[in-house]
Coordinates of N, CA and C in Angstrom, one line a residue:
X486 N 94.9 -26.7 -14.2 CA 94.9 -25.4 -13.5 C 96.0 -25.3 -12.5
X487 N 96.4 -24.0 -12.2 CA 97.4 -23.8 -11.2 C 96.7 -23.4 -9.9
X488 N 97.2 -23.8 -8.8 CA 96.6 -23.5 -7.5 C 97.3 -22.3 -6.9
X489 N 96.6 -21.4 -6.5 CA 97.0 -20.3 -5.5 C 98.3 -19.6 -5.9
X490 N 98.3 -18.3 -5.8 CA 99.6 -17.6 -6.0 C 99.9 -16.9 -4.7
X491 N 99.6 -17.5 -3.6 CA 99.9 -16.9 -2.3 C 98.9 -15.8 -2.0
X492 N 98.7 -15.5 -0.8 CA 97.8 -14.5 -0.4 C 98.6 -13.4 0.4
X493 N 98.5 -12.2 0.0 CA 99.1 -11.1 0.7 C 98.2 -10.7 1.9
X494 N 98.7 -10.8 3.1 CA 97.9 -10.1 4.1 C 98.7 -8.9 4.6
X495 N 98.1 -7.8 4.2 CA 98.6 -6.5 4.6 C 97.7 -6.0 5.7
X496 N 98.3 -5.7 6.9 CA 97.5 -5.2 8.0 C 98.3 -4.2 8.8
X497 N 99.6 -4.0 8.4 CA 100.4 -3.1 9.1 C 100.5 -3.4 10.6
X498 N 100.1 -2.5 11.5 CA 100.4 -2.6 12.9 C 99.6 -3.7 13.6
X499 N 98.5 -4.1 13.1 CA 97.6 -5.0 13.8 C 98.3 -6.3 14.2
X500 N 99.1 -6.8 13.2 CA 99.7 -8.1 13.3 C 100.6 -8.2 14.6
X501 N 101.4 -7.2 14.9 CA 102.3 -7.4 16.0 C 101.5 -7.5 17.3
X502 N 100.3 -7.0 17.4 CA 99.5 -7.1 18.6 C 99.0 -8.5 18.8
X503 N 98.9 -9.3 17.7 CA 98.4 -10.6 17.8 C 99.5 -11.7 18.0
X504 N 100.7 -11.2 18.2 CA 101.9 -12.2 18.3 C 102.1 -12.6 19.8
X505 N 102.4 -13.8 19.9 CA 102.9 -14.3 21.2 C 104.4 -13.9 21.3
X506 N 105.0 -13.8 22.5 CA 106.4 -13.5 22.6 C 106.9 -13.9 24.0
X507 N 108.2 -14.1 24.0 CA 108.8 -14.4 25.3 C 109.7 -13.2 25.7
X508 N 109.8 -13.1 27.0 CA 110.4 -11.9 27.5 C 111.1 -12.2 28.8
X509 N 112.3 -11.5 29.0 CA 112.9 -11.5 30.3 C 112.6 -10.2 31.0
X510 N 111.9 -10.3 32.1 CA 111.5 -9.0 32.8 C 112.7 -8.3 33.3
X511 N 112.5 -6.9 33.4 CA 113.6 -6.1 33.8 C 113.3 -5.5 35.2
X512 N 114.3 -5.2 36.0 CA 114.2 -4.5 37.2 C 113.4 -5.3 38.2
X513 N 113.5 -6.6 38.2 CA 112.6 -7.4 39.0 C 112.9 -7.1 40.5
X514 N 114.1 -6.9 40.9 CA 114.4 -6.7 42.3 C 114.0 -5.3 42.8
X515 N 113.5 -4.5 41.9 CA 113.0 -3.2 42.3 C 111.5 -3.1 42.3
X516 N 110.9 -4.2 42.0 CA 109.4 -4.2 41.9 C 108.7 -4.8 43.1
X517 N 107.4 -4.6 43.2 CA 106.6 -4.9 44.4 C 106.8 -6.3 44.9
X518 N 106.6 -7.2 44.0 CA 106.6 -8.7 44.3 C 107.9 -9.0 45.1
X519 N 109.1 -8.6 44.5 CA 110.3 -8.9 45.1 C 110.5 -8.2 46.4
X520 N 110.0 -6.9 46.5 CA 110.1 -6.2 47.7 C 109.3 -6.8 48.8
X521 N 108.2 -7.4 48.5 CA 107.3 -8.0 49.4 C 107.8 -9.4 49.9
X522 N 108.4 -10.2 49.0 CA 108.7 -11.6 49.3 C 110.2 -11.9 49.3
X523 N 111.1 -10.9 48.8 CA 112.5 -11.2 48.6 C 112.7 -12.4 47.7
X524 N 111.8 -12.6 46.8 CA 111.9 -13.8 45.9 C 111.2 -13.5 44.6
X525 N 111.2 -14.5 43.8 CA 110.6 -14.3 42.4 C 109.4 -15.3 42.3
X526 N 108.4 -15.0 41.5 CA 107.3 -16.0 41.3 C 107.8 -17.3 40.7
X527 N 107.3 -18.4 41.1 CA 107.8 -19.7 40.5 C 107.3 -19.9 39.1
X528 N 108.0 -20.8 38.4 CA 107.6 -21.2 37.1 C 106.1 -21.6 37.2
X529 N 105.3 -21.2 36.1 CA 103.9 -21.6 36.1 C 103.0 -20.5 36.7
X530 N 103.6 -19.5 37.3 CA 102.8 -18.4 37.8 C 102.1 -17.6 36.6
X531 N 100.8 -17.4 36.7 CA 100.1 -16.6 35.7 C 100.4 -15.1 35.8
X532 N 100.8 -14.5 34.7 CA 101.0 -13.0 34.8 C 100.2 -12.4 33.6
X533 N 100.0 -11.1 33.8 CA 99.5 -10.3 32.6 C 100.2 -9.0 32.5
X534 N 100.0 -8.3 31.5 CA 100.7 -7.0 31.2 C 99.8 -5.9 31.5
X535 N 100.3 -4.9 32.3 CA 99.5 -3.7 32.6 C 100.4 -2.5 32.2
X536 N 99.7 -1.4 32.0 CA 100.4 -0.1 31.7 C 100.3 0.7 32.9
X537 N 101.4 0.9 33.6 CA 101.4 1.9 34.7 C 102.2 3.1 34.2
X538 N 103.3 3.4 34.9 CA 104.1 4.5 34.4 C 104.8 4.0 33.1
X539 N 105.0 2.6 33.1 CA 105.5 2.0 31.9 C 104.9 0.6 31.9
X540 N 105.2 -0.2 30.9 CA 104.6 -1.5 30.8 C 105.2 -2.4 31.8
X541 N 104.4 -3.1 32.6 CA 104.8 -4.0 33.6 C 104.1 -5.3 33.5
X542 N 104.7 -6.4 34.1 CA 104.1 -7.6 34.3 C 103.5 -7.7 35.7
X543 N 102.3 -8.1 35.9 CA 101.7 -8.2 37.2 C 101.1 -9.6 37.4
X544 N 100.9 -9.9 38.7 CA 100.3 -11.2 38.9 C 98.8 -11.0 39.2
X545 N 98.1 -12.1 39.6 CA 96.7 -12.0 39.7 C 96.2 -11.0 40.7
X546 N 97.0 -10.7 41.7 CA 96.6 -9.7 42.7 C 97.1 -8.3 42.3
X547 N 97.6 -8.1 41.0 CA 98.0 -6.9 40.5 C 99.3 -6.4 41.1
X548 N 100.1 -7.3 41.7 CA 101.4 -7.0 42.2 C 102.4 -6.9 41.1
X549 N 103.2 -5.9 41.0 CA 104.2 -5.8 39.9 C 105.3 -6.8 40.1
X550 N 105.6 -7.5 39.0 CA 106.7 -8.5 39.0 C 108.0 -7.9 38.4
X551 N 107.8 -7.2 37.3 CA 109.0 -6.7 36.6 C 108.5 -5.8 35.5
X552 N 109.5 -5.1 34.9 CA 109.2 -4.2 33.8 C 109.3 -5.0 32.4
X553 N 108.4 -4.6 31.5 CA 108.5 -5.1 30.1 C 109.6 -4.3 29.4
X554 N 110.6 -5.0 28.7 CA 111.6 -4.2 28.0 C 111.0 -3.2 27.1
X555 N 111.7 -2.0 27.0 CA 111.2 -0.9 26.2 C 111.1 -1.3 24.7
X556 N 111.8 -2.3 24.3 CA 111.7 -2.7 22.9 C 110.3 -3.2 22.6
X557 N 109.5 -3.5 23.6 CA 108.1 -3.9 23.4 C 107.1 -2.8 23.7
X558 N 107.6 -1.5 23.7 CA 106.7 -0.4 24.1 C 105.4 -0.3 23.2
X559 N 105.5 -0.9 21.9 CA 104.4 -0.9 21.1 C 103.2 -1.6 21.7
X560 N 103.4 -2.4 22.7 CA 102.3 -3.1 23.4 C 101.4 -2.2 24.1
X561 N 101.9 -1.0 24.4 CA 101.0 0.0 25.1 C 99.9 0.4 24.1
X562 N 100.2 0.5 22.8 CA 99.1 0.8 21.8 C 98.2 -0.3 21.7
X563 N 98.7 -1.6 21.7 CA 97.9 -2.7 21.6 C 96.9 -2.8 22.8
X564 N 97.4 -2.5 24.0 CA 96.6 -2.5 25.2 C 95.5 -1.5 25.1
X565 N 95.8 -0.3 24.6 CA 94.8 0.7 24.5 C 93.8 0.4 23.4
X566 N 94.2 -0.5 22.5 CA 93.2 -1.0 21.4 C 92.4 -2.1 22.0
X567 N 92.6 -2.5 23.2 CA 91.8 -3.6 23.8 C 92.4 -5.0 23.9
X568 N 93.6 -5.1 23.5 CA 94.3 -6.4 23.6 C 94.6 -6.6 25.0
X569 N 94.6 -7.9 25.4 CA 95.0 -8.4 26.7 C 96.0 -9.4 26.6
X570 N 97.1 -9.4 27.3 CA 98.2 -10.3 27.3 C 98.3 -11.1 28.5
X571 N 98.2 -12.4 28.4 CA 98.4 -13.3 29.6 C 99.6 -14.2 29.3
X572 N 100.3 -14.5 30.4 CA 101.5 -15.3 30.3 C 101.7 -16.2 31.4
X573 N 102.7 -17.1 31.3 CA 103.2 -18.0 32.3 C 104.6 -17.8 32.5
X574 N 105.1 -17.8 33.8 CA 106.5 -17.7 34.1 C 107.1 -19.1 33.6
X575 N 108.1 -19.0 32.7 CA 108.7 -20.2 32.3 C 109.9 -20.6 33.1
X576 N 110.6 -19.6 33.6 CA 111.7 -19.9 34.6 C 112.0 -18.6 35.4
X577 N 112.5 -18.8 36.6 CA 112.8 -17.7 37.4 C 113.9 -18.0 38.4
X578 N 114.7 -17.0 38.8 CA 115.8 -17.3 39.7 C 116.0 -16.0 40.5
X579 N 116.3 -16.2 41.8 CA 116.5 -15.1 42.7 C 118.0 -15.0 43.0
X580 N 118.8 -15.2 42.0 CA 120.3 -15.2 42.3 C 120.8 -13.7 42.5
X581 N 122.0 -13.5 42.1 CA 122.6 -12.2 42.2 C 121.7 -11.1 41.6
X582 N 121.2 -11.5 40.4 CA 120.2 -10.6 39.7 C 119.0 -11.5 39.6
X583 N 117.9 -11.0 40.1 CA 116.6 -11.7 40.0 C 116.2 -11.7 38.5
X584 N 115.9 -12.9 38.0 CA 115.4 -13.0 36.6 C 114.1 -13.8 36.6
X585 N 113.2 -13.3 35.7 CA 111.9 -13.9 35.5 C 111.7 -13.9 34.0
X586 N 111.6 -15.1 33.5 CA 111.3 -15.3 32.0 C 109.8 -15.7 31.9
X587 N 109.1 -15.0 30.9 CA 107.7 -15.2 30.8 C 107.4 -15.4 29.3
X588 N 106.5 -16.3 29.0 CA 105.9 -16.4 27.7 C 104.5 -15.8 27.7
X589 N 104.3 -14.7 26.9 CA 103.0 -14.0 26.8 C 102.4 -14.3 25.5
X590 N 101.0 -14.3 25.5 CA 100.3 -14.4 24.3 C 99.0 -13.6 24.4
X591 N 98.5 -13.1 23.3 CA 97.2 -12.3 23.4 C 96.1 -13.3 23.9
X592 N 95.3 -12.8 24.8 CA 94.2 -13.7 25.4 C 93.0 -13.7 24.5

């Protein structure tokens, strides 16, 4: 006998909501956290994604860290479907341009 001919999983839009992703936050120096601290959250800081005027990364006290790039705007639909995204800051720097890199995954 021959084993398996592969299984097609067709689910359309659902799949992308289940994906982990890495992101460099935008406009960090214009967001609350930087305004409050003149700094960026250290690596290992837990963040989540919230939908405000646009998609943003927030810390545990709901302080905005940075904007999620518009290429990930589909996450707004995922959030409204009940998905929750949690992440950890992988690297950050408060140089000439503040940068915060985060790995997010569906919780």
